Short mmCIF file of C-alpha atoms and ligand atoms in Angstrom, two decimals:
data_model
loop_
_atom_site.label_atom_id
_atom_site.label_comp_id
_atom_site.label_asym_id
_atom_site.label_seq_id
_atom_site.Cartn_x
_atom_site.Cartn_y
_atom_site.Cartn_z
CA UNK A 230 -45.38 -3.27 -80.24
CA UNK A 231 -45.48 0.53 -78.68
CA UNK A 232 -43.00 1.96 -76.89
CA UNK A 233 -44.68 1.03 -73.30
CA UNK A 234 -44.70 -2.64 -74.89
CA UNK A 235 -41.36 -2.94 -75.24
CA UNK A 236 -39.97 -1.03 -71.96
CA UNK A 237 -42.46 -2.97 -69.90
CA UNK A 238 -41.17 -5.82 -71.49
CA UNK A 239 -37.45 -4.91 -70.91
CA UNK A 240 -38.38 -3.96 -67.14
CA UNK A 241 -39.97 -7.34 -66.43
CA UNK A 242 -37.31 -9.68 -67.74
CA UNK A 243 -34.69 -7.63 -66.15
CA UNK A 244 -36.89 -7.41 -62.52
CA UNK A 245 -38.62 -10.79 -62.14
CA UNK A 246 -35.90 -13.42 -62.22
CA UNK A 247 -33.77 -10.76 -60.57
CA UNK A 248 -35.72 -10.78 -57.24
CA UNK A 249 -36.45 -14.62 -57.32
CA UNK A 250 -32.54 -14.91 -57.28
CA UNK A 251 -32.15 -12.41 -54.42
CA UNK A 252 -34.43 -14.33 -52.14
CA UNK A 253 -33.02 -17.56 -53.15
CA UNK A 254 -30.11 -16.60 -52.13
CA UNK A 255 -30.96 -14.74 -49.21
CA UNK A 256 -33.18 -17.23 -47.57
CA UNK A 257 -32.92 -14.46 -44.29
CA UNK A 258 -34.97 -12.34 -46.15
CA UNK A 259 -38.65 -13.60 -46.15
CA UNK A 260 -38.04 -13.82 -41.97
CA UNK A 261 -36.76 -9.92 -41.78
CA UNK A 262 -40.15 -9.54 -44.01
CA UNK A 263 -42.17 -11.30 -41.53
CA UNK A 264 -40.76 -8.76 -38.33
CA UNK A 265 -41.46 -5.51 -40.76
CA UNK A 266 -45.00 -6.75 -41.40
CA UNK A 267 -45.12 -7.39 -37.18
CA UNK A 268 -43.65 -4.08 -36.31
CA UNK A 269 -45.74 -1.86 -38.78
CA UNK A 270 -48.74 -3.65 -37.64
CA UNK A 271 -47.89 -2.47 -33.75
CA UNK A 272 -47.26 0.78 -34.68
CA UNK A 273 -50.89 1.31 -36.91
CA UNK A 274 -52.30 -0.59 -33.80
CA UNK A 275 -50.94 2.46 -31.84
CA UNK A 276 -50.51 5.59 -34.14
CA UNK A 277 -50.85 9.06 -32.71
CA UNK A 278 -48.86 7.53 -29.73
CA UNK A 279 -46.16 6.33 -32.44
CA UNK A 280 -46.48 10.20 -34.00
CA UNK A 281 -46.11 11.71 -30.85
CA UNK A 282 -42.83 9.33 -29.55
CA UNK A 283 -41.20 10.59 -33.15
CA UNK A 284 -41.59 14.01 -33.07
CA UNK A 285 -40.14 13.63 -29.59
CA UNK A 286 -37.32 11.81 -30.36
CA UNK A 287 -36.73 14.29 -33.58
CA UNK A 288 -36.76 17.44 -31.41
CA UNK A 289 -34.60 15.37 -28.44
CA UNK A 290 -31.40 15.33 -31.30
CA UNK A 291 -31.67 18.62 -32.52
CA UNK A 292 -34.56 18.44 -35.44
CA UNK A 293 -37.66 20.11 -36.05
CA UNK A 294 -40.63 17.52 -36.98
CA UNK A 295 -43.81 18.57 -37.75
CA UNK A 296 -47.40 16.44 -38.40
CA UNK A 297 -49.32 17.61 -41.01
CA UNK A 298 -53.32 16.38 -42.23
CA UNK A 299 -53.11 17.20 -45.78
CA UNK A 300 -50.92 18.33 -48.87
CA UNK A 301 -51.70 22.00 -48.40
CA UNK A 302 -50.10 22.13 -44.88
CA UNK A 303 -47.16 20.12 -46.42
CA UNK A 304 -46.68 22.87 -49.02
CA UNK A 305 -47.08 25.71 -46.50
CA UNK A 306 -44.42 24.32 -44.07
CA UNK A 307 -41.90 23.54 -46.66
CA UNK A 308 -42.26 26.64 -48.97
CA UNK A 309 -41.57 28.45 -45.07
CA UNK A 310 -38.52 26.61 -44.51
CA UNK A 311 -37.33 27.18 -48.16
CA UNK A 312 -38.83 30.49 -49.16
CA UNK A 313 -37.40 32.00 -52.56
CA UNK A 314 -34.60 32.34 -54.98
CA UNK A 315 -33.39 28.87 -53.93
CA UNK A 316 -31.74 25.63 -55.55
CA UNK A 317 -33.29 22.57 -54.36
CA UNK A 318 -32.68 19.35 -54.97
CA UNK A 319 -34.48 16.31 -54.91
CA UNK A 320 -34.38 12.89 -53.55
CA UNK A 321 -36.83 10.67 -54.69
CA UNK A 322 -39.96 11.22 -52.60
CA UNK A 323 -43.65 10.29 -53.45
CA UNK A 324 -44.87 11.99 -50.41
CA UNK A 325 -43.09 15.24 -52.23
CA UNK A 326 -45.33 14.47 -55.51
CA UNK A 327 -48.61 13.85 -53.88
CA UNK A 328 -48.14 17.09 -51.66
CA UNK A 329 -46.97 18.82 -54.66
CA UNK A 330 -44.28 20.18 -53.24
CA UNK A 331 -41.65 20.28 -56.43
CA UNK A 332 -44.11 22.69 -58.57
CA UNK A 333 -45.58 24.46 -55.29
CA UNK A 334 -41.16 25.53 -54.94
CA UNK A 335 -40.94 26.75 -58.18
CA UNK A 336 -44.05 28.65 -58.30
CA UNK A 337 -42.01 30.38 -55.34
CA UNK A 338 -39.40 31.10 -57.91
CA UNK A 339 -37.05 28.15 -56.84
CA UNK A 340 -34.82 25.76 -59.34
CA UNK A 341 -36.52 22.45 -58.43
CA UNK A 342 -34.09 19.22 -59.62
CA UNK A 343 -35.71 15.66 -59.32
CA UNK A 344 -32.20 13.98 -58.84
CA UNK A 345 -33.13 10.14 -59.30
CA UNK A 346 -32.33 9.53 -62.86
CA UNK A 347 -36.25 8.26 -63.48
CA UNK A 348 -37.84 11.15 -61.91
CA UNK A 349 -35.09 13.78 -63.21
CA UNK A 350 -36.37 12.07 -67.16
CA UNK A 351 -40.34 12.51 -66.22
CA UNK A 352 -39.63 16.78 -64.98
CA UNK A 353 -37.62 16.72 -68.69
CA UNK A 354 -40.69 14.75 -70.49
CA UNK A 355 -43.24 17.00 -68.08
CA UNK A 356 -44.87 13.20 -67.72
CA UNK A 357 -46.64 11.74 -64.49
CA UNK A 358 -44.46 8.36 -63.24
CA UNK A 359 -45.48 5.04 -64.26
CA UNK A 360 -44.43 2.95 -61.75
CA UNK A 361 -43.62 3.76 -57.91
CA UNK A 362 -39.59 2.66 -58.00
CA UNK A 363 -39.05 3.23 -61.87
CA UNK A 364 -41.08 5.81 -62.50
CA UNK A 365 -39.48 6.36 -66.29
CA UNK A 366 -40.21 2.48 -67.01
CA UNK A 367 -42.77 3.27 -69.64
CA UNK A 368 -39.22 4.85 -71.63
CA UNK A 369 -37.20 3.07 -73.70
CA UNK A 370 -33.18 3.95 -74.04
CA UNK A 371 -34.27 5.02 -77.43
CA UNK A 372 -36.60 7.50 -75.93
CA UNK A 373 -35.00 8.26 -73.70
CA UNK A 374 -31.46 9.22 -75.52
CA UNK A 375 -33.79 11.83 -77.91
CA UNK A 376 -35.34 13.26 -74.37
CA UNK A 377 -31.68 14.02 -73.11
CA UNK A 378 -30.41 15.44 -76.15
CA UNK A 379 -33.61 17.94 -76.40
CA UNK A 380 -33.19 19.23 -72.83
CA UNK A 381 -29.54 18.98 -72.55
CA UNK A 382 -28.27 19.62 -75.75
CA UNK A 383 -25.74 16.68 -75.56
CA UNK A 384 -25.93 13.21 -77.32
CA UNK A 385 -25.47 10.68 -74.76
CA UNK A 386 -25.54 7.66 -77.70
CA UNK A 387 -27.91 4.56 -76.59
CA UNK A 388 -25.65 2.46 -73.62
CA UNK A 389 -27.51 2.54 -70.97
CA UNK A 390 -23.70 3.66 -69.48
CA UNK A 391 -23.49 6.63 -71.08
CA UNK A 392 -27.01 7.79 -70.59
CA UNK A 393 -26.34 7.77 -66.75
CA UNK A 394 -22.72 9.61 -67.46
CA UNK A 395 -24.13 12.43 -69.34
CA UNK A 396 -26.85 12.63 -66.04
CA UNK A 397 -24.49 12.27 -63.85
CA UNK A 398 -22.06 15.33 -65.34
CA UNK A 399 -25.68 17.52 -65.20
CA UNK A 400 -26.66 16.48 -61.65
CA UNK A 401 -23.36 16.68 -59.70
CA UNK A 402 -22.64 20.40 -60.11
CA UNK A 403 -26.51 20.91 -58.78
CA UNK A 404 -25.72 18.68 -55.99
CA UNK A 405 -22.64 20.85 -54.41
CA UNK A 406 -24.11 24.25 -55.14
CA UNK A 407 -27.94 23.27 -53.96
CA UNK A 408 -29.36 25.50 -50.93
CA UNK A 409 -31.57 22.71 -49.83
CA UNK A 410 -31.95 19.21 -50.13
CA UNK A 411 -35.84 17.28 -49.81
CA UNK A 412 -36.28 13.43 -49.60
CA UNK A 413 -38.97 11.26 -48.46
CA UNK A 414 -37.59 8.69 -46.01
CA UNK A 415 -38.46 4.74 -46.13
CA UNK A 416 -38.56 4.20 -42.70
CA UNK A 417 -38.77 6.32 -39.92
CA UNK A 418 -37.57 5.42 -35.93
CA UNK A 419 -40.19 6.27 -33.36
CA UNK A 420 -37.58 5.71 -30.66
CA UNK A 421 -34.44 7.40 -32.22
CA UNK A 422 -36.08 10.21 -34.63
CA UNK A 423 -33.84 8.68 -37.10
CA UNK A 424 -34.79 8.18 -40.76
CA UNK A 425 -34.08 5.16 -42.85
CA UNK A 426 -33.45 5.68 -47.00
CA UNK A 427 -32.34 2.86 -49.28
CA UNK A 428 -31.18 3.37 -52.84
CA UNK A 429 -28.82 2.52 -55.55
CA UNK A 430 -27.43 5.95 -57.05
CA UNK A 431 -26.51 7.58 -54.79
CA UNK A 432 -28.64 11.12 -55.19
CA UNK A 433 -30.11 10.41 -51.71
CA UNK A 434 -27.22 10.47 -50.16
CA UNK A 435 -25.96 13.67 -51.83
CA UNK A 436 -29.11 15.60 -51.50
CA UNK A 437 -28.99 14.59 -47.67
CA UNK A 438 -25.62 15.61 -46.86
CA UNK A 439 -24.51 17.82 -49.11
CA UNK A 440 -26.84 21.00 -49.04
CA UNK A 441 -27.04 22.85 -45.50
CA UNK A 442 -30.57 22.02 -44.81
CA UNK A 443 -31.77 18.74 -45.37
CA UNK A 444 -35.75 18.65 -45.51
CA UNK A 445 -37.67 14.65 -44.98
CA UNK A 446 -41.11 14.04 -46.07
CA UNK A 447 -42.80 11.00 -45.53
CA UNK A 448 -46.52 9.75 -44.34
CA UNK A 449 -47.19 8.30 -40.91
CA UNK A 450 -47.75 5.00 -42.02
CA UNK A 451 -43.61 4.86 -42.40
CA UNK A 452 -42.61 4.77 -38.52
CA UNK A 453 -41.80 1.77 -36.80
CA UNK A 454 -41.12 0.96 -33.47
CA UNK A 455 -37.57 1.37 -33.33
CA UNK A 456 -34.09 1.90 -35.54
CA UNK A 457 -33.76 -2.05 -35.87
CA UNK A 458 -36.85 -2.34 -37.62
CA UNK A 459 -36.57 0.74 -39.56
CA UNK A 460 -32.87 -0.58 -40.73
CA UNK A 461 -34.81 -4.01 -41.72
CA UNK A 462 -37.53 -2.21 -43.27
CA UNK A 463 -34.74 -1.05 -46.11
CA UNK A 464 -32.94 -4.34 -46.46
CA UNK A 465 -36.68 -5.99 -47.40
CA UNK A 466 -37.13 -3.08 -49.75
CA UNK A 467 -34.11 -3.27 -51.45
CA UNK A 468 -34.75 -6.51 -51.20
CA UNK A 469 -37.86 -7.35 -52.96
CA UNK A 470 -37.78 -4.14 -55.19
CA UNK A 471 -34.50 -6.17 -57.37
CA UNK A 472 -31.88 -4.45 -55.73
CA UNK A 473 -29.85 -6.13 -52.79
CA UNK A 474 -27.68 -5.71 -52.06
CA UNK A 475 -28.16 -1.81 -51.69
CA UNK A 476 -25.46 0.39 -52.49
CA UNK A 477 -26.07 2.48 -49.92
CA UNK A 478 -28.26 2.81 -46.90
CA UNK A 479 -28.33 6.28 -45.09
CA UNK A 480 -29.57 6.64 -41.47
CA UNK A 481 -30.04 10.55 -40.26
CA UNK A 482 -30.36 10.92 -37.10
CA UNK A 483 -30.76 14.70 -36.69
CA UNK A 484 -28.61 17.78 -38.18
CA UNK A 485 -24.90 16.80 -38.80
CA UNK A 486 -22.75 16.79 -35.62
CA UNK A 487 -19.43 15.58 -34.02
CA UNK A 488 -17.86 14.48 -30.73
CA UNK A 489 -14.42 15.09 -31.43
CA UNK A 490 -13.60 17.79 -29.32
CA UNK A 491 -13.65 16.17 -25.75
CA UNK A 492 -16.42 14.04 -26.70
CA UNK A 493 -19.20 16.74 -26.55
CA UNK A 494 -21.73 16.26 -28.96
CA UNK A 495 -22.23 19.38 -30.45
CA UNK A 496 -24.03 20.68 -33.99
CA UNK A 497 -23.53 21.25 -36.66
CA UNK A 498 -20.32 19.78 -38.27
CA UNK A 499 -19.98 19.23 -41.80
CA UNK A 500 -23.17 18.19 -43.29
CA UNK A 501 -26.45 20.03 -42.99
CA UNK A 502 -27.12 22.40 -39.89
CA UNK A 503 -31.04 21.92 -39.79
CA UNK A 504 -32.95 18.69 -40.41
CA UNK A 505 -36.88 18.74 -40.33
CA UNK A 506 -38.80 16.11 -40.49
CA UNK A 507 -42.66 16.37 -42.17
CA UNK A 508 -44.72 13.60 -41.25
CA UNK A 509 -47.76 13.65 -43.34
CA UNK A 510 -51.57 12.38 -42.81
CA UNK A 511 -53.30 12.98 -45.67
CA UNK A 512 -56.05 10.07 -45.06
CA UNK A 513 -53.38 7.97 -43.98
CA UNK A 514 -55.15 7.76 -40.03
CA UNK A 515 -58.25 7.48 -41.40
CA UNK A 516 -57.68 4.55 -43.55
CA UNK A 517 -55.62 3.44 -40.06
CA UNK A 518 -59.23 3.22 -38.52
CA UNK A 519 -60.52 1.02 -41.00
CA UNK A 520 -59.41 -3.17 -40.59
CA UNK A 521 -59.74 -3.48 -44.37
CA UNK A 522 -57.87 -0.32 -45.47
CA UNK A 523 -55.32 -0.60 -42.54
CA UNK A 524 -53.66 -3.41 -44.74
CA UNK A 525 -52.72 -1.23 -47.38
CA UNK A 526 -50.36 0.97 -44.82
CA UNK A 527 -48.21 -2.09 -44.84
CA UNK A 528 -46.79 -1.01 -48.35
CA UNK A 529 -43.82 -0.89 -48.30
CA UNK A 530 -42.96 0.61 -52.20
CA UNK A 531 -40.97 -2.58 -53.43
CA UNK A 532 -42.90 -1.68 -56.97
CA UNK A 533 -43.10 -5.62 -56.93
CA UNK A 534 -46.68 -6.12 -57.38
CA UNK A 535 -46.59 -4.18 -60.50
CA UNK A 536 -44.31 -6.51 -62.07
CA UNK A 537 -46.75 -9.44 -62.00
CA UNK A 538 -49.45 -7.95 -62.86
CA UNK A 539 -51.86 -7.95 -66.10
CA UNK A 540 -53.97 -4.85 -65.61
CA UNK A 541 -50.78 -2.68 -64.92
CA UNK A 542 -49.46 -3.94 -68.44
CA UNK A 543 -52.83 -3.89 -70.29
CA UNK A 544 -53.28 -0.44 -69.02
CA UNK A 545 -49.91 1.02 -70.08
CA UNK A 546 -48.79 1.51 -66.89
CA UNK A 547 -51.09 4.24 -66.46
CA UNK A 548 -53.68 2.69 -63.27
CA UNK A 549 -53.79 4.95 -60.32
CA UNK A 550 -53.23 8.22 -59.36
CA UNK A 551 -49.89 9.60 -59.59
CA UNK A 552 -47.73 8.77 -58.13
CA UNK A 553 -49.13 5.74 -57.23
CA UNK A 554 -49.95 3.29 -59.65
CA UNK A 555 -50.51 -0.84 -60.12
CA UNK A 556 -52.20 -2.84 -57.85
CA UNK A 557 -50.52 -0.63 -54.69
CA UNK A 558 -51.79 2.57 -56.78
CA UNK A 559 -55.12 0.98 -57.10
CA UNK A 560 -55.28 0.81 -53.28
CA UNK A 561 -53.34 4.17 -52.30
CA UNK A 562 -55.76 6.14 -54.87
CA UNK A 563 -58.14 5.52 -52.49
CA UNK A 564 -56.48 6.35 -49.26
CA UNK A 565 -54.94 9.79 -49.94
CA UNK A 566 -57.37 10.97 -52.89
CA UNK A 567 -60.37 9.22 -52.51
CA UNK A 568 -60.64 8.58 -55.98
CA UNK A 569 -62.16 4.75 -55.89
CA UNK A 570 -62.66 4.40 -59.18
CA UNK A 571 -58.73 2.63 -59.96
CA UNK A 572 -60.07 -0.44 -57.54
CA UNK A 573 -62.85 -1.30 -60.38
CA UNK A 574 -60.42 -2.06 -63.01
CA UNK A 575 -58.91 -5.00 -60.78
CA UNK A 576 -59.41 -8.63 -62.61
CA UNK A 577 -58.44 -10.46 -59.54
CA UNK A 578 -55.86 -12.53 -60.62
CA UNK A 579 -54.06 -12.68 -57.09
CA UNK A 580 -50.24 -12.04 -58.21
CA UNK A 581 -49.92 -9.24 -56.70
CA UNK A 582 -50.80 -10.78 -53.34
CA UNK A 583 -48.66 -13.96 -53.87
CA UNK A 584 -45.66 -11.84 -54.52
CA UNK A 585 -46.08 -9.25 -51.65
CA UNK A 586 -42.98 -8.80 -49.17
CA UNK A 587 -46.19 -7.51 -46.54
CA UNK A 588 -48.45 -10.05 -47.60
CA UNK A 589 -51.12 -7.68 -48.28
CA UNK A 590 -54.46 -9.18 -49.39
CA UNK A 591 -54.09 -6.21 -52.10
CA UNK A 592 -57.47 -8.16 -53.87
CA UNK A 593 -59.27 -7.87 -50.79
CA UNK A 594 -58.87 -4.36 -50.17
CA UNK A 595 -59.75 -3.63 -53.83
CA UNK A 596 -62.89 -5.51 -53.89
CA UNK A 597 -63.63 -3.33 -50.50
CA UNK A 598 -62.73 0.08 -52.39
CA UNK A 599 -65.53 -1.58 -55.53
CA UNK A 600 -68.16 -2.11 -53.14
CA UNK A 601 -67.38 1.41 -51.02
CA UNK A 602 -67.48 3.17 -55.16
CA UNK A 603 -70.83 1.48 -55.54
CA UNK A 604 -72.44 1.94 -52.21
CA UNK A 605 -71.71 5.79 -52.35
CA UNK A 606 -73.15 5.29 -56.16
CA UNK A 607 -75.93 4.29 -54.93
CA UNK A 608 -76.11 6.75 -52.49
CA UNK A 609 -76.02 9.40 -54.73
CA UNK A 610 -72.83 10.61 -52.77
CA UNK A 611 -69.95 10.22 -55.31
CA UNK A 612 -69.68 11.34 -58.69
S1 SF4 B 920 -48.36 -3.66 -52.23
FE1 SF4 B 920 -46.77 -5.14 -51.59
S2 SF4 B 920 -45.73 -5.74 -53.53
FE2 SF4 B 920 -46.91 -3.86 -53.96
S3 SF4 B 920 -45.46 -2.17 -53.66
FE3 SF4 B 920 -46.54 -2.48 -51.70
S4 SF4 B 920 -45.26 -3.89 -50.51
FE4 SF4 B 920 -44.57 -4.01 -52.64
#
């Protein structure tokens, strides 16, 4: 067996059973599913009205929000708001990868830190992700341990424990002394401006608090109607991704503020004085026009699919475009860089679809991206 063998192996046994249990025991689950899937649908149904009502309610508490229609925008906006000379740290955001944001900041001459342990080991390996919520699966602890003691120059030993400690020690001090701080957001509230983020280490949280200006960039297809779903929207991620209970589950509503003195509302208080929000197109509304493609905007990033699925492990991990890979990469290769070509690998075995919180006919909308590669084939119009 190669390395990928035996991580992917290791990541499956530890994931699968795991998020049969959590919905087994959380029979509430599947029904909070059910209501995302509803309220995304309304708000694709109705999009550049959605857009408009969140940059509204953004601006209304004190943000700035922005829409932008493609990855070079993205860069341009956020290399204004961050300029040069900078520490930056880094939430987990695939919207940041597929803009390029983290190399476009240090081509600025920024210090650029992924801080989620799986995307702070692929900057130190200098490797693309291989899966959308573990995007170091393809490492083993083995790996992994040699990686650390190259970059770092400590030996962390091979618990997985002490591997996190020795990250942990590294990350904190860039944490409290970071300029700015850049996430993506899971859900966004049309009606509030608020964003939604979900995790497990805790690096979110820091990197939105902690620094004074707090940057979110996410893609359109992420707003829903209101904070309620937005708030379910990360219980059904955490949910289905393995993780549930969450540790933590941050709602931002704005730059940090406080009521205390005779119950004005006034900003900033302790936590970041500016807050933008970067809502991103990128082919997203395009795809939005499209009944077929429109499906695949109901992802929701539970990495689930990936888990179940034979091509993803034949091929290493390595199907899709980074940072988007599996049977959702498959799709979202498509969608934001029109590269078709991941669809024709699909074998059609229908996991993915039986295990999807969104019940997304992820098959379907691959066999549409095949026939799309082959028409234009035809056509003479794709390469
Ligand atoms: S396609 Fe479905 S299972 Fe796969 S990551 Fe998206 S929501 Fe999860």
């Amino acid at each position: 067996m190669n390395d990928w063998d035996i991580a992917i192996k290791r990541g499956v046994e530890h994931n699968v059973p795991r998020v049969f249990k959590v919905l087994r025991e959380h029979p509430y689950l599947e029904d909070l599913a059910r209501k995302v899937r509803e309220g995304k649908l309304e708000v694709l149904s109705n999009l550049d009205y959605y857009i408009e009502m969140t940059m509204k309610s953004v601006e209304r508490i004190g943000g700035k929000a922005y829409f932008v229609e493609n990855a070079e925008q993205a860069r341009e906006i956020v290399g204004k708001i961050v300029g040069n000379g900078k520490r930056v740290v880094m939430g987990k955001s695939m919207v940041a990868y597929e803009t390029g944001i983290r190399k476009y900041l240090q081509s600025l001459g920024n210090e650029v830190w992924e801080t989620d342990l799986g995307e702070l080991l692929i900057q130190f390996a200098d490797e693309p992700p291989s899966h959308i919520i573990a995007p170091a699966v393809h490492m083993t602890r083995e790996r992994i341990r040699e990686l650390i003691k190259e970059k770092l120059g400590v030996d962390p030993g091979d618990k997985h424990e002490d591997i996190v400690k020795v990250a942990r020690e590294f990350l904190r001090q860039k944490f409290l002394t970071a300029d700015i701080g850049i996430t993506g957001a899971n859900a966004v509230a049309a009606d509030a401006g608020s964003i939604v983020l979900v995790e497990n280490e805790g690096n979110i949280r820091m990197s939105s608090v902690v620094p004074p200006v707090h940057i979110s960039i996410t893609g359109v297809e992420k707003i829903l109607p209101n904070l309620e779903y937005a708030i379910y929207e990360a219980l059904v991620q955490a949910a289905y991704a393995g993780l549930y209970p969450p540790t933590y589950i941050n709602v931002t509503s704005g730059p940090s503020s406080t009521g205390d003195v005779e119950q004005k509302r006034v900003s900033p208080a302790h936590g970041p004085k500016e807050f933008h929000l970067i809502l991103v197109d990128n082919g997203r509304r395009k795809a939005n026009e499209d009944p077929v493609l429109r499906e695949a905007l109901l992802c929701i990033r539970c990495g689930r699919c990936h888990f179940h699925c034979p091509v993803y492990r034949v091929l290493d991990g390595k199907w899709g475009d980074p940072p988007y890979s599996g049977p959702m990469g498959a799709m979202w290769s498509g969608i934001v860089y029109n590269d078709y070509k991941p669809a024709l690998l699909c074998s059609h075995a229908g996991n993915c679809r039986e295990v999807c919180p969104m019940k997304i006919n992820i098959p379907k909308v691959l066999e549409y991206l095949k026939n799309k590669y082959f028409s234009m084939m035809r056509a003479g119009t794709k390469e």
